[in-house]
mmCIF file of C-alpha atoms and ligand atoms in Angstrom:
data_model
loop_
_atom_site.group_PDB
_atom_site.id
_atom_site.type_symbol
_atom_site.label_atom_id
_atom_site.label_comp_id
_atom_site.label_asym_id
_atom_site.label_seq_id
_atom_site.Cartn_x
_atom_site.Cartn_y
_atom_site.Cartn_z
ATOM 1 C CA UNK A 1 222.197 40.565 -120.294
ATOM 2 C CA UNK A 2 222.537 43.571 -122.551
ATOM 3 C CA UNK A 3 221.889 47.169 -121.505
ATOM 4 C CA UNK A 4 222.294 50.624 -123.008
ATOM 5 C CA UNK A 5 223.823 52.199 -119.883
ATOM 6 C CA UNK A 6 225.180 49.259 -117.873
ATOM 7 C CA UNK A 7 227.883 46.654 -118.339
ATOM 8 C CA UNK A 8 227.349 43.448 -116.420
ATOM 9 C CA UNK A 9 229.375 40.303 -115.893
ATOM 10 C CA UNK A 10 229.043 37.204 -113.744
ATOM 11 C CA UNK A 11 232.111 35.461 -112.367
ATOM 12 C CA UNK A 12 232.169 32.855 -109.591
ATOM 13 C CA UNK A 13 228.699 33.878 -108.410
ATOM 14 C CA UNK A 14 229.610 37.591 -108.213
ATOM 15 C CA UNK A 15 227.604 39.832 -110.539
ATOM 16 C CA UNK A 16 229.386 43.088 -111.359
ATOM 17 C CA UNK A 17 227.226 45.987 -112.485
ATOM 18 C CA UNK A 18 229.126 48.899 -114.044
ATOM 19 C CA UNK A 19 227.193 52.113 -114.664
ATOM 20 C CA UNK A 20 228.513 53.080 -118.055
ATOM 21 C CA UNK A 21 228.001 56.739 -118.982
ATOM 22 C CA UNK A 22 231.558 57.974 -118.326
ATOM 23 C CA UNK A 23 231.148 61.074 -120.552
ATOM 24 C CA UNK A 24 228.369 62.202 -118.156
ATOM 25 C CA UNK A 25 230.231 60.960 -115.074
ATOM 26 C CA UNK A 26 227.744 58.063 -114.910
ATOM 27 C CA UNK A 27 224.857 60.368 -113.919
ATOM 28 C CA UNK A 28 221.626 58.532 -113.143
ATOM 29 C CA UNK A 29 219.163 59.344 -115.918
ATOM 30 C CA UNK A 30 215.830 57.568 -116.371
ATOM 31 C CA UNK A 31 217.404 54.825 -118.473
ATOM 32 C CA UNK A 32 220.078 54.061 -115.874
ATOM 33 C CA UNK A 33 217.464 53.861 -113.100
ATOM 34 C CA UNK A 34 215.238 51.601 -115.163
ATOM 35 C CA UNK A 35 218.125 49.345 -116.221
ATOM 36 C CA UNK A 36 219.502 49.182 -112.678
ATOM 37 C CA UNK A 37 216.032 48.040 -111.618
ATOM 38 C CA UNK A 38 216.142 45.250 -114.199
ATOM 39 C CA UNK A 39 219.699 44.230 -113.248
ATOM 40 C CA UNK A 40 218.674 44.080 -109.591
ATOM 41 C CA UNK A 41 215.674 41.910 -110.446
ATOM 42 C CA UNK A 42 218.201 39.561 -112.016
ATOM 43 C CA UNK A 43 220.296 39.578 -108.819
ATOM 44 C CA UNK A 44 217.202 38.580 -106.837
ATOM 45 C CA UNK A 45 215.966 35.943 -109.285
ATOM 46 C CA UNK A 46 219.046 34.271 -110.761
ATOM 47 C CA UNK A 47 220.243 31.411 -108.520
ATOM 48 C CA UNK A 48 223.707 31.583 -110.115
ATOM 49 C CA UNK A 49 224.142 35.110 -108.698
ATOM 50 C CA UNK A 50 225.229 35.004 -105.054
ATOM 51 C CA UNK A 51 226.376 38.614 -104.593
ATOM 52 C CA UNK A 52 226.853 41.846 -106.523
ATOM 53 C CA UNK A 53 229.264 44.729 -106.918
ATOM 54 C CA UNK A 54 228.112 48.145 -108.060
ATOM 55 C CA UNK A 55 230.688 50.462 -109.608
ATOM 56 C CA UNK A 56 231.103 53.184 -112.250
ATOM 57 C CA UNK A 57 232.876 53.153 -115.611
ATOM 58 C CA UNK A 58 236.139 55.060 -115.941
ATOM 59 C CA UNK A 59 238.446 56.385 -113.262
ATOM 60 C CA UNK A 60 236.757 59.711 -112.547
ATOM 61 C CA UNK A 61 233.310 58.925 -111.218
ATOM 62 C CA UNK A 62 231.285 56.280 -109.465
ATOM 63 C CA UNK A 63 228.134 58.338 -110.114
ATOM 64 C CA UNK A 64 228.110 62.171 -110.096
ATOM 65 C CA UNK A 65 224.434 62.299 -109.175
ATOM 66 C CA UNK A 66 221.006 62.144 -110.676
ATOM 67 C CA UNK A 67 221.016 63.522 -114.221
ATOM 68 C CA UNK A 68 220.511 67.239 -113.684
ATOM 69 C CA UNK A 69 219.527 67.745 -117.330
ATOM 70 C CA UNK A 70 216.223 65.944 -116.618
ATOM 71 C CA UNK A 71 215.227 68.296 -113.769
ATOM 72 C CA UNK A 72 213.979 71.524 -115.366
ATOM 73 C CA UNK A 73 210.942 69.897 -116.978
ATOM 74 C CA UNK A 74 209.645 68.582 -113.634
ATOM 75 C CA UNK A 75 207.043 70.154 -111.317
ATOM 76 C CA UNK A 76 206.401 69.152 -107.689
ATOM 77 C CA UNK A 77 204.487 66.001 -108.644
ATOM 78 C CA UNK A 78 207.077 65.056 -111.247
ATOM 79 C CA UNK A 79 209.907 65.517 -108.737
ATOM 80 C CA UNK A 80 208.152 63.372 -106.127
ATOM 81 C CA UNK A 81 207.430 60.693 -108.734
ATOM 82 C CA UNK A 82 211.087 60.666 -109.840
ATOM 83 C CA UNK A 83 212.231 60.108 -106.256
ATOM 84 C CA UNK A 84 209.554 57.515 -105.483
ATOM 85 C CA UNK A 85 210.229 55.517 -108.629
ATOM 86 C CA UNK A 86 214.003 55.521 -108.080
ATOM 87 C CA UNK A 87 213.640 54.458 -104.459
ATOM 88 C CA UNK A 88 211.281 51.633 -105.397
ATOM 89 C CA UNK A 89 213.105 50.380 -108.499
ATOM 90 C CA UNK A 90 216.649 50.670 -107.202
ATOM 91 C CA UNK A 91 217.536 52.022 -103.774
ATOM 92 C CA UNK A 92 215.153 50.005 -101.570
ATOM 93 C CA UNK A 93 215.739 46.935 -103.729
ATOM 94 C CA UNK A 94 219.482 47.151 -103.069
ATOM 95 C CA UNK A 95 219.043 47.714 -99.338
ATOM 96 C CA UNK A 96 216.673 44.777 -98.908
ATOM 97 C CA UNK A 97 218.424 42.380 -101.261
ATOM 98 C CA UNK A 98 219.027 39.039 -99.493
ATOM 99 C CA UNK A 99 222.316 38.731 -101.401
ATOM 100 C CA UNK A 100 225.155 41.076 -100.404
ATOM 101 C CA UNK A 101 225.653 44.101 -102.639
ATOM 102 C CA UNK A 102 228.797 46.182 -102.165
ATOM 103 C CA UNK A 103 229.592 49.546 -103.729
ATOM 104 C CA UNK A 104 233.095 49.911 -105.171
ATOM 105 C CA UNK A 105 233.307 53.702 -105.268
ATOM 106 C CA UNK A 106 235.888 54.609 -107.896
ATOM 107 C CA UNK A 107 235.618 58.423 -108.028
ATOM 108 C CA UNK A 108 232.910 61.058 -107.478
ATOM 109 C CA UNK A 109 229.922 59.740 -105.509
ATOM 110 C CA UNK A 110 227.756 62.848 -105.369
ATOM 111 C CA UNK A 111 224.057 63.334 -104.751
ATOM 112 C CA UNK A 112 222.292 60.255 -106.125
ATOM 113 C CA UNK A 113 225.719 58.618 -106.456
ATOM 114 C CA UNK A 114 226.425 58.955 -102.750
ATOM 115 C CA UNK A 115 222.870 57.752 -102.100
ATOM 116 C CA UNK A 116 223.401 54.751 -104.384
ATOM 117 C CA UNK A 117 226.583 53.817 -102.529
ATOM 118 C CA UNK A 118 224.802 54.264 -99.180
ATOM 119 C CA UNK A 119 221.957 51.959 -100.233
ATOM 120 C CA UNK A 120 224.504 49.152 -100.706
ATOM 121 C CA UNK A 121 225.235 46.905 -97.742
ATOM 122 C CA UNK A 122 228.656 48.502 -97.376
ATOM 123 C CA UNK A 123 231.221 50.432 -99.370
ATOM 124 C CA UNK A 124 234.858 50.348 -100.444
ATOM 125 C CA UNK A 125 236.433 53.422 -102.017
ATOM 126 C CA UNK A 126 239.463 54.202 -104.131
ATOM 127 C CA UNK A 127 241.852 56.896 -102.896
ATOM 128 C CA UNK A 128 240.498 59.401 -105.457
ATOM 129 C CA UNK A 129 236.851 58.957 -104.388
ATOM 130 C CA UNK A 130 234.900 62.019 -103.277
ATOM 131 C CA UNK A 131 231.573 61.934 -101.482
ATOM 132 C CA UNK A 132 228.938 64.596 -100.978
ATOM 133 C CA UNK A 133 225.294 65.571 -101.076
ATOM 134 C CA UNK A 134 225.485 68.869 -103.014
ATOM 135 C CA UNK A 135 221.748 69.116 -103.778
ATOM 136 C CA UNK A 136 221.314 72.413 -101.882
ATOM 137 C CA UNK A 137 223.574 73.988 -104.530
ATOM 138 C CA UNK A 138 220.688 73.286 -106.942
ATOM 139 C CA UNK A 139 217.911 74.355 -104.579
ATOM 140 C CA UNK A 140 217.104 70.709 -103.957
ATOM 141 C CA UNK A 141 217.401 68.087 -101.247
ATOM 142 C CA UNK A 142 218.397 64.441 -101.711
ATOM 143 C CA UNK A 143 215.518 62.330 -103.028
ATOM 144 C CA UNK A 144 216.967 58.831 -103.076
ATOM 145 C CA UNK A 145 217.201 58.303 -99.308
ATOM 146 C CA UNK A 146 220.202 60.549 -98.609
ATOM 147 C CA UNK A 147 218.663 62.412 -95.670
ATOM 148 C CA UNK A 148 217.957 59.080 -93.989
ATOM 149 C CA UNK A 149 220.900 56.820 -94.810
ATOM 150 C CA UNK A 150 223.583 59.505 -94.330
ATOM 151 C CA UNK A 151 222.290 60.042 -90.785
ATOM 152 C CA UNK A 152 222.333 56.278 -90.168
ATOM 153 C CA UNK A 153 225.933 56.016 -91.317
ATOM 154 C CA UNK A 154 227.624 59.153 -89.976
ATOM 155 C CA UNK A 155 225.229 60.528 -87.313
ATOM 156 C CA UNK A 156 222.862 63.494 -87.353
ATOM 157 C CA UNK A 157 225.320 66.353 -86.745
ATOM 158 C CA UNK A 158 227.846 65.387 -89.419
ATOM 159 C CA UNK A 159 225.077 64.442 -91.847
ATOM 160 C CA UNK A 160 223.436 67.824 -91.445
ATOM 161 C CA UNK A 161 226.788 69.587 -91.917
ATOM 162 C CA UNK A 162 227.370 67.694 -95.185
ATOM 163 C CA UNK A 163 223.791 68.253 -96.381
ATOM 164 C CA UNK A 164 223.659 71.953 -95.506
ATOM 165 C CA UNK A 165 227.155 72.991 -96.674
ATOM 166 C CA UNK A 166 227.233 70.729 -99.782
ATOM 167 C CA UNK A 167 230.907 70.142 -98.926
ATOM 168 C CA UNK A 168 232.640 67.172 -100.521
ATOM 169 C CA UNK A 169 234.809 64.834 -98.450
ATOM 170 C CA UNK A 170 237.620 62.589 -99.632
ATOM 171 C CA UNK A 171 237.878 58.829 -99.211
ATOM 172 C CA UNK A 172 239.926 58.971 -96.014
ATOM 173 C CA UNK A 173 237.488 61.312 -94.303
ATOM 174 C CA UNK A 174 234.625 59.107 -95.523
ATOM 175 C CA UNK A 175 236.376 56.170 -93.866
ATOM 176 C CA UNK A 176 236.893 58.085 -90.617
ATOM 177 C CA UNK A 177 233.173 58.901 -90.587
ATOM 178 C CA UNK A 178 232.116 55.294 -91.225
ATOM 179 C CA UNK A 179 230.735 56.031 -94.681
ATOM 180 C CA UNK A 180 233.202 53.597 -96.269
ATOM 181 C CA UNK A 181 234.833 50.542 -94.735
ATOM 182 C CA UNK A 182 238.098 50.394 -96.698
ATOM 183 C CA UNK A 183 240.146 52.698 -98.933
ATOM 184 C CA UNK A 184 242.336 51.166 -101.650
ATOM 185 C CA UNK A 185 244.244 52.250 -104.728
ATOM 186 C CA UNK A 186 242.107 52.565 -107.874
ATOM 187 C CA UNK A 187 243.809 49.480 -109.320
ATOM 188 C CA UNK A 188 243.078 47.324 -106.260
ATOM 189 C CA UNK A 189 239.474 48.454 -105.683
ATOM 190 C CA UNK A 190 237.575 45.746 -107.556
ATOM 191 C CA UNK A 191 239.897 42.945 -106.508
ATOM 192 C CA UNK A 192 239.634 43.966 -102.858
ATOM 193 C CA UNK A 193 235.841 44.151 -103.121
ATOM 194 C CA UNK A 194 235.723 40.712 -104.744
ATOM 195 C CA UNK A 195 237.945 39.273 -101.997
ATOM 196 C CA UNK A 196 235.530 40.391 -99.299
ATOM 197 C CA UNK A 197 232.571 38.969 -101.215
ATOM 198 C CA UNK A 198 234.405 35.683 -101.801
ATOM 199 C CA UNK A 199 234.850 35.413 -98.040
ATOM 200 C CA UNK A 200 231.140 36.122 -97.465
ATOM 201 C CA UNK A 201 230.225 33.493 -100.076
ATOM 202 C CA UNK A 202 231.887 30.776 -97.982
ATOM 203 C CA UNK A 203 229.284 31.448 -95.232
ATOM 204 C CA UNK A 204 225.736 30.162 -94.963
ATOM 205 C CA UNK A 205 223.733 32.105 -97.575
ATOM 206 C CA UNK A 206 220.477 31.964 -95.627
ATOM 207 C CA UNK A 207 222.253 33.234 -92.507
ATOM 208 C CA UNK A 208 223.865 36.028 -94.547
ATOM 209 C CA UNK A 209 220.435 37.020 -95.902
ATOM 210 C CA UNK A 210 218.953 36.980 -92.394
ATOM 211 C CA UNK A 211 221.751 39.179 -91.021
ATOM 212 C CA UNK A 212 220.869 41.755 -93.684
ATOM 213 C CA UNK A 213 217.155 41.430 -92.872
ATOM 214 C CA UNK A 214 217.671 41.764 -89.109
ATOM 215 C CA UNK A 215 219.960 44.787 -89.420
ATOM 216 C CA UNK A 216 217.500 46.488 -91.783
ATOM 217 C CA UNK A 217 214.642 45.760 -89.355
ATOM 218 C CA UNK A 218 216.371 47.925 -86.750
ATOM 219 C CA UNK A 219 216.048 50.923 -89.075
ATOM 220 C CA UNK A 220 212.409 50.213 -89.929
ATOM 221 C CA UNK A 221 210.079 52.165 -87.641
ATOM 222 C CA UNK A 222 207.293 49.637 -88.205
ATOM 223 C CA UNK A 223 209.428 46.810 -86.766
ATOM 224 C CA UNK A 224 211.155 45.915 -83.510
ATOM 225 C CA UNK A 225 214.687 44.905 -84.494
ATOM 226 C CA UNK A 226 215.223 42.754 -81.397
ATOM 227 C CA UNK A 227 211.997 40.847 -82.007
ATOM 228 C CA UNK A 228 212.887 40.383 -85.683
ATOM 229 C CA UNK A 229 216.277 39.043 -84.603
ATOM 230 C CA UNK A 230 214.636 36.502 -82.282
ATOM 231 C CA UNK A 231 212.305 35.389 -85.089
ATOM 232 C CA UNK A 232 215.099 35.098 -87.655
ATOM 233 C CA UNK A 233 217.471 33.403 -85.203
ATOM 234 C CA UNK A 234 214.780 30.797 -84.497
ATOM 235 C CA UNK A 235 214.094 30.292 -88.201
ATOM 236 C CA UNK A 236 217.783 29.441 -88.740
ATOM 237 C CA UNK A 237 217.289 26.302 -86.625
ATOM 238 C CA UNK A 238 215.027 24.912 -89.333
ATOM 239 C CA UNK A 239 217.607 25.113 -92.122
ATOM 240 C CA UNK A 240 219.819 22.430 -93.650
ATOM 241 C CA UNK A 241 222.457 25.111 -93.681
ATOM 242 C CA UNK A 242 222.496 25.352 -89.883
ATOM 243 C CA UNK A 243 222.742 21.548 -89.576
ATOM 244 C CA UNK A 244 225.704 21.588 -91.959
ATOM 245 C CA UNK A 245 227.433 24.524 -90.204
ATOM 246 C CA UNK A 246 227.066 23.108 -86.700
ATOM 247 C CA UNK A 247 227.912 19.520 -87.763
ATOM 248 C CA UNK A 248 231.006 20.745 -89.599
ATOM 249 C CA UNK A 249 232.204 22.542 -86.461
ATOM 250 C CA UNK A 250 231.637 19.481 -84.281
ATOM 251 C CA UNK A 251 233.305 17.208 -86.841
ATOM 252 C CA UNK A 252 236.248 19.623 -87.138
ATOM 253 C CA UNK A 253 235.813 20.119 -90.877
ATOM 254 C CA UNK A 254 235.005 23.063 -93.102
ATOM 255 C CA UNK A 255 231.291 23.627 -93.740
ATOM 256 C CA UNK A 256 230.197 23.146 -97.335
ATOM 257 C CA UNK A 257 227.244 25.485 -97.727
ATOM 258 C CA UNK A 258 227.264 25.637 -101.506
ATOM 259 C CA UNK A 259 227.702 22.454 -103.526
HETATM 260 N N1 LIG B 1 223.937 65.273 -114.262
HETATM 261 C C1 LIG B 1 224.104 65.450 -115.590
HETATM 262 N N2 LIG B 1 225.294 65.632 -116.161
HETATM 263 C C2 LIG B 1 226.375 65.627 -115.363
HETATM 264 C C3 LIG B 1 226.280 65.443 -113.975
HETATM 265 C C4 LIG B 1 224.991 65.267 -113.433
HETATM 266 N N3 LIG B 1 224.794 65.048 -112.129
HETATM 267 N N4 LIG B 1 227.519 65.492 -113.451
HETATM 268 C C5 LIG B 1 228.360 65.697 -114.472
HETATM 269 N N5 LIG B 1 227.679 65.774 -115.632
HETATM 270 C C6 LIG B 1 228.216 65.975 -116.991
HETATM 271 C C7 LIG B 1 228.640 67.400 -117.209
HETATM 272 O O1 LIG B 1 227.527 68.216 -117.567
HETATM 273 C C8 LIG B 1 229.614 67.233 -118.346
HETATM 274 O O2 LIG B 1 228.894 67.031 -119.549
HETATM 275 P P1 LIG B 1 229.331 67.790 -120.910
HETATM 276 O O3 LIG B 1 230.747 67.322 -121.166
HETATM 277 O O4 LIG B 1 228.356 67.310 -121.919
HETATM 278 O O5 LIG B 1 229.268 69.241 -120.598
HETATM 279 C C9 LIG B 1 230.285 65.919 -118.013
HETATM 280 O O6 LIG B 1 229.401 65.233 -117.135
HETATM 281 C C10 LIG B 1 231.619 66.074 -117.290
HETATM 282 O O7 LIG B 1 231.409 66.872 -116.144
HETATM 283 P P2 LIG B 1 232.226 68.228 -115.839
HETATM 284 O O8 LIG B 1 231.367 69.070 -114.950
HETATM 285 O O9 LIG B 1 232.684 68.846 -117.105
HETATM 286 O O10 LIG B 1 233.476 67.652 -115.044
HETATM 287 P P3 LIG B 1 234.362 68.419 -113.965
HETATM 288 O O11 LIG B 1 235.530 67.553 -113.716
HETATM 289 O O12 LIG B 1 234.578 69.816 -114.366
HETATM 290 O O13 LIG B 1 233.448 68.436 -112.634
HETATM 291 C C11 LIG B 1 231.971 67.523 -110.962
HETATM 292 C C12 LIG B 1 233.107 67.246 -111.977
HETATM 293 C C13 LIG B 1 231.514 66.200 -110.413
HETATM 294 C C14 LIG B 1 232.487 68.409 -109.822
HETATM 295 C C15 LIG B 1 230.804 68.258 -111.695
HETATM 296 O O14 LIG B 1 230.473 67.516 -112.863
HETATM 297 C C16 LIG B 1 229.551 68.379 -110.880
HETATM 298 O O15 LIG B 1 229.505 69.224 -109.994
HETATM 299 N N6 LIG B 1 228.524 67.570 -111.200
HETATM 300 C C17 LIG B 1 227.223 67.672 -110.557
HETATM 301 C C18 LIG B 1 227.264 67.125 -109.156
HETATM 302 C C19 LIG B 1 225.915 67.269 -108.490
HETATM 303 O O16 LIG B 1 225.448 68.356 -108.204
HETATM 304 N N7 LIG B 1 225.289 66.129 -108.220
HETATM 305 C C20 LIG B 1 224.019 66.089 -107.545
HETATM 306 C C21 LIG B 1 222.920 66.054 -108.511
HETATM 307 S S1 LIG B 1 221.351 66.015 -107.687
#
């Protein structure tokens, strides 16, 4: 696949998407959002893709936010449309993807960048990463799910402190708060992220997808997470994958979920 603002590569079932505007700290302009939408469609549709990593080009930024240079021309309707389109094309698509998508946060993850990382199923960060939702500095609020997902990840009080002060936090504080799972050196970030995905790819892919679906259901006010879990647990009993996993255990061998 060829993009203007993204670099992509597929290796051993892991699709790496690099947002590639390093001179603008990988800010999310309309082209990046549209191309991320297309790349994510590929993650959903391509059977050779089993998982994805999202990261930023260069060593300074993951994504330093939505592209502020596109803001002044917008009115209230234009602002709402920008947020709605981004959430539909990219952020919700990541969150609900049946294949695991991990953010490898390699520098500034601010505003839309922090929101992009938070939409991923989980996050690793390099030691130089910095997180924040500085929209109030611009007279704005987050528009790509930040007021919702930050609360889910770090709790209401800390989320409101970060949102209202616009303070940035470093990778270690982000880890303490539960915003990132692991902190590594810059050099080790992608390898460490790949290692975790390689481990996940040895598991039953349908079960992995259903874990994501059940967890997401708990945050969906139109659903009962416990009931969704019962439904999805039951559905697992109809899969070849479950027969293989359980048989392998009983036969004291390693399950072969992917041929
Ligand atoms: N949108 C558009 N352009 C951005 C951007 C953004 N969110 N973040 C950085 N850039 C651009 C800068 O304008 C600059 O472009 P230029 O060289 O053409 O002037 C380039 O990226 C480098 O950024 P710069 O500000 O010079 O780097 P720095 O090291 O001095 O500061 C940051 C780094 C991240 C602290 C600073 O860029 C920043 O505060 N960015 C905006 C963060 C933000 O508010 N995000 C939320 C948006 S809703």
